[in-house]
Tab-separated table of C-alpha atoms in Angstrom:
chain	number	residue	atom	x	y	z
A	34	GLY	CA	104.766	98.498	122.549
A	35	ALA	CA	106.707	101.215	120.987
A	36	GLY	CA	106.560	101.376	117.113
A	37	VAL	CA	109.135	102.391	114.847
A	38	SER	CA	110.951	105.571	115.651
A	39	GLN	CA	113.142	107.771	113.526
A	40	SER	CA	115.509	110.591	114.300
A	41	PRO	CA	115.697	113.499	113.789
A	42	SER	CA	112.043	114.170	112.588
A	43	ASN	CA	113.450	117.169	110.510
A	44	LYS	CA	116.982	118.013	109.137
A	45	VAL	CA	117.964	120.982	107.196
A	46	THR	CA	121.602	120.768	105.761
A	47	GLU	CA	123.727	122.770	103.427
A	48	LYS	CA	124.430	121.230	99.888
A	49	GLY	CA	127.794	119.249	100.340
A	50	LYS	CA	127.381	118.165	104.051
A	51	ASP	CA	127.033	114.687	105.274
A	52	VAL	CA	123.773	113.554	107.121
A	53	GLU	CA	122.663	110.520	109.188
A	54	LEU	CA	119.401	109.484	109.722
A	55	ARG	CA	118.598	106.860	112.530
A	56	CYS	CA	115.845	104.322	112.741
A	57	ASP	CA	114.958	102.320	115.704
A	58	PRO	CA	112.782	99.221	114.734
A	59	ILE	CA	110.170	97.382	116.718
A	60	SER	CA	112.098	95.139	119.231
A	61	GLY	CA	112.363	91.756	117.871
A	62	HIS	CA	111.843	92.695	114.147
A	63	THR	CA	114.458	91.217	112.247
A	64	ALA	CA	113.793	92.963	108.868
A	65	LEU	CA	114.424	96.568	108.407
A	66	TYR	CA	113.904	98.647	105.131
A	67	TRP	CA	114.633	102.176	104.147
A	68	TYR	CA	112.490	103.854	101.694
A	69	ARG	CA	112.584	107.557	100.057
A	70	GLN	CA	109.172	109.523	99.346
A	71	SER	CA	109.770	112.638	97.461
A	72	LEU	CA	107.215	115.255	97.017
A	73	GLY	CA	104.238	113.849	94.856
A	74	GLN	CA	105.993	110.717	94.532
A	75	GLY	CA	105.590	107.118	95.821
A	76	LEU	CA	107.960	105.330	98.071
A	77	GLU	CA	111.420	104.483	96.523
A	78	PHE	CA	112.883	101.498	98.062
A	79	LEU	CA	116.470	102.118	99.098
A	80	ILE	CA	117.680	98.957	101.060
A	81	TYR	CA	116.980	96.146	102.972
A	82	PHE	CA	118.486	94.408	106.207
A	83	GLN	CA	118.078	90.960	107.445
A	84	GLY	CA	119.545	91.134	110.765
A	85	ASN	CA	122.665	92.961	110.456
A	86	SER	CA	123.276	92.255	106.576
A	87	ALA	CA	121.965	93.841	103.546
A	88	PRO	CA	120.965	91.348	100.792
A	89	ASP	CA	119.532	94.141	98.800
A	90	LYS	CA	120.928	97.310	98.408
A	91	SER	CA	119.889	97.850	94.728
A	92	GLY	CA	117.777	100.911	95.604
A	93	LEU	CA	120.522	103.086	96.722
A	94	PRO	CA	120.683	106.069	94.275
A	95	SER	CA	124.515	106.562	94.319
A	96	ASP	CA	127.546	105.614	96.324
A	97	ARG	CA	126.749	108.722	98.219
A	98	PHE	CA	124.204	106.668	100.147
A	99	SER	CA	125.378	104.153	102.769
A	100	ALA	CA	123.401	102.475	105.538
A	101	GLU	CA	124.295	99.924	108.265
A	102	ARG	CA	122.593	98.008	111.132
A	103	THR	CA	124.253	97.068	114.340
A	104	GLY	CA	123.115	94.497	116.835
A	105	GLY	CA	120.151	93.499	114.657
A	106	SER	CA	118.415	96.537	115.883
A	107	VAL	CA	119.390	100.372	115.240
A	108	SER	CA	120.065	101.419	111.524
A	109	THR	CA	121.852	104.451	110.391
A	110	LEU	CA	121.377	105.601	106.652
A	111	THR	CA	124.228	108.131	105.829
A	112	ILE	CA	124.310	110.447	102.754
A	113	GLN	CA	127.423	112.206	102.036
A	114	ARG	CA	128.041	115.345	100.158
A	115	THR	CA	124.196	116.032	100.180
A	116	GLN	CA	122.596	117.353	97.049
A	117	GLN	CA	119.409	119.379	96.568
A	118	GLU	CA	117.747	116.530	94.762
A	119	ASP	CA	118.287	114.254	98.162
A	120	SER	CA	115.702	116.481	99.634
A	121	ALA	CA	112.774	114.252	100.651
A	122	VAL	CA	111.135	112.362	103.413
A	123	TYR	CA	113.163	109.312	104.394
A	124	LEU	CA	110.994	106.370	105.854
A	125	CYS	CA	111.989	103.396	107.682
A	126	ALA	CA	110.062	100.264	108.283
A	127	SER	CA	110.449	96.822	110.220
A	128	SER	CA	108.739	93.663	110.147
A	129	SER	CA	109.093	90.368	111.752
A	130	GLN	CA	109.799	88.538	108.733
A	131	PRO	CA	110.691	89.378	105.047
A	132	ALA	CA	108.197	91.777	103.645
A	133	PHE	CA	105.923	89.508	101.658
A	134	PHE	CA	105.081	87.472	104.732
A	135	ASP	CA	104.374	90.211	107.130
A	136	GLU	CA	103.318	93.597	107.496
A	137	GLN	CA	105.732	96.291	107.352
A	138	TYR	CA	105.543	98.785	110.433
A	139	PHE	CA	106.611	102.254	109.166
A	140	GLY	CA	108.219	105.120	111.266
A	141	PRO	CA	107.076	108.681	111.126
A	142	GLY	CA	109.940	109.520	108.755
A	143	THR	CA	112.674	112.107	108.626
A	144	ARG	CA	112.110	115.229	106.416
A	145	LEU	CA	115.358	116.122	104.889
A	146	THR	CA	115.939	119.593	103.295
A	147	VAL	CA	119.169	120.370	101.508
A	148	THR	CA	119.619	124.047	100.930
B	239	ALA	CA	110.185	93.760	86.532
B	240	GLN	CA	107.471	94.179	88.804
B	241	SER	CA	105.668	97.491	89.009
B	242	VAL	CA	102.397	99.104	90.191
B	243	THR	CA	100.497	101.816	88.561
B	244	GLN	CA	97.681	103.821	90.180
B	245	PRO	CA	96.249	105.906	87.282
B	246	ASP	CA	94.493	108.323	89.516
B	247	ILE	CA	96.691	111.030	91.209
B	248	HIS	CA	93.768	112.970	93.080
B	249	ILE	CA	90.104	111.731	93.742
B	250	THR	CA	87.589	113.608	95.454
B	251	VAL	CA	84.309	111.861	96.621
B	252	SER	CA	81.314	113.317	98.786
B	253	GLU	CA	81.047	112.002	102.574
B	254	GLY	CA	79.023	108.947	102.507
B	255	ALA	CA	79.558	108.158	98.722
B	256	SER	CA	81.140	104.952	97.670
B	257	LEU	CA	84.788	104.793	96.759
B	258	GLU	CA	86.912	102.773	94.472
B	259	LEU	CA	90.772	103.378	93.922
B	260	ARG	CA	92.580	101.639	91.197
B	261	CYS	CA	95.566	99.658	91.245
B	262	ASN	CA	97.278	97.833	88.197
B	263	TYR	CA	100.371	95.829	88.781
B	264	SER	CA	102.763	93.970	86.516
B	265	TYR	CA	104.305	90.671	87.892
B	266	GLY	CA	105.189	87.400	86.144
B	267	ALA	CA	103.950	85.177	88.784
B	268	THR	CA	101.255	85.281	91.685
B	269	PRO	CA	102.036	88.876	93.137
B	270	TYR	CA	101.552	89.599	97.036
B	271	LEU	CA	99.550	92.774	97.019
B	272	PHE	CA	98.859	95.418	99.753
B	273	TRP	CA	97.053	98.654	100.285
B	274	TYR	CA	98.624	101.306	102.772
B	275	VAL	CA	97.350	104.248	103.844
B	276	GLN	CA	99.122	107.564	105.011
B	277	SER	CA	97.032	109.893	106.790
B	278	PRO	CA	98.314	113.571	107.380
B	279	GLY	CA	101.000	113.794	109.786
B	280	GLN	CA	100.946	110.048	110.425
B	281	GLY	CA	103.192	107.016	109.293
B	282	LEU	CA	101.876	104.442	106.678
B	283	GLN	CA	99.410	101.933	107.885
B	284	LEU	CA	98.579	98.600	106.378
B	285	LEU	CA	95.006	98.300	105.219
B	286	LEU	CA	94.896	94.939	103.786
B	287	LYS	CA	96.829	92.444	101.953
B	288	TYR	CA	96.342	89.572	99.384
B	289	PHE	CA	98.718	86.523	99.411
B	290	SER	CA	96.433	83.728	98.111
B	291	GLY	CA	92.976	82.285	98.412
B	292	ASP	CA	89.717	84.524	98.457
B	293	THR	CA	90.137	86.985	95.921
B	294	LEU	CA	88.096	89.335	97.891
B	295	VAL	CA	89.933	90.461	100.954
B	296	GLN	CA	88.599	92.523	103.894
B	297	GLY	CA	90.713	95.174	105.798
B	298	ILE	CA	90.584	97.725	108.553
B	299	LYS	CA	88.494	100.690	108.530
B	300	GLY	CA	85.675	98.905	106.378
B	301	PHE	CA	87.884	98.676	103.254
B	302	GLU	CA	87.962	95.766	100.858
B	303	ALA	CA	89.917	94.798	97.806
B	304	GLU	CA	89.407	92.380	95.015
B	305	PHE	CA	92.418	90.760	93.235
B	306	LYS	CA	91.656	90.121	89.615
B	307	ARG	CA	94.355	88.086	87.872
B	308	SER	CA	92.854	88.620	84.421
B	309	GLN	CA	92.852	92.339	84.705
B	310	SER	CA	95.939	92.559	86.698
B	311	SER	CA	94.318	94.937	89.305
B	312	PHE	CA	93.668	95.051	92.970
B	313	ASN	CA	91.317	97.834	93.426
B	314	LEU	CA	90.369	99.020	96.695
B	315	ARG	CA	86.709	99.663	97.560
B	316	LYS	CA	84.711	101.192	100.372
B	317	PRO	CA	80.873	101.370	100.387
B	318	SER	CA	80.517	104.705	102.195
B	319	VAL	CA	83.431	107.012	103.047
B	320	HIS	CA	83.978	109.060	106.127
B	321	TRP	CA	85.734	112.510	106.415
B	322	SER	CA	88.566	110.623	108.349
B	323	ASP	CA	89.341	108.539	105.053
B	324	ALA	CA	90.763	111.703	103.539
B	325	ALA	CA	94.474	110.556	103.063
B	326	GLU	CA	96.976	109.098	100.682
B	327	TYR	CA	96.587	105.640	99.625
B	328	PHE	CA	99.294	103.430	98.136
B	329	CYS	CA	99.140	100.117	96.323
B	330	ALA	CA	102.209	97.963	96.560
B	331	VAL	CA	103.392	94.425	95.081
B	332	GLY	CA	105.818	92.115	96.203
B	333	GLY	CA	106.770	88.525	95.222
B	334	SER	CA	108.965	85.587	95.715
B	335	SER	CA	111.437	86.665	92.982
B	336	SER	CA	112.593	89.377	95.131
B	337	ALA	CA	111.825	88.532	98.783
B	338	SER	CA	113.454	91.809	100.111
B	339	LYS	CA	111.356	94.341	98.818
B	340	ILE	CA	107.876	95.671	97.888
B	341	ILE	CA	107.439	98.207	95.071
B	342	PHE	CA	104.972	100.830	95.810
B	343	GLY	CA	102.691	102.731	93.504
B	344	SER	CA	102.884	106.723	93.408
B	345	GLY	CA	99.723	106.890	95.446
B	346	THR	CA	96.360	108.369	95.165
B	347	ARG	CA	95.365	111.415	97.198
B	348	LEU	CA	91.644	111.110	98.485
B	349	SER	CA	89.707	114.159	99.505
B	350	ILE	CA	86.342	114.099	100.969
B	351	ARG	CA	83.598	116.675	100.060
B	352	PRO	CA	81.410	117.629	103.235
């Protein structure tokens, strides 16, 4: 079946603009995660959804970052007033259960470049 | 707070040689431990995981890892590496105190010498 998909694959934006990143999880997966991977860094947890609710938003770096999930499926990560330090690869993952019970399946990522 | 340390940023081994990638974790209770691999141009893939039971776990692609509680380690091993093993490897830890997230290490980049 289809894996996790993310769009766009690449996004170049000017500093100060807003961007939206989309994640389509594996069908039936109730848990969805967003991570950020900066150059030479590990994965930084951003936010987790169980269904449409986000019990853990602790990783969002500032109030410029927000995310939503609708219909227990697609999720959108929005970054307002982008800054150069937001440049990174944004990864989405889904799992059928909370992470420590099940494998996370990762999408290919969206590479965001803020100029 | 839980944390993961991968002390080796970059390792180069010869094809056919054995491999060990180090991972140390900090966690107050029994951790849930994972190794993921990120090949060039591809997404992250789970190699193996440890939840409980036998401390030596087998994964895909011939990899194995051993959980050593006394050393707070979960090192990844492979007896004989192949050129296709060149990738970035991430160790991760999770646990019941935070059901929502897994903390990843900063990764170890593996290069294979022909």
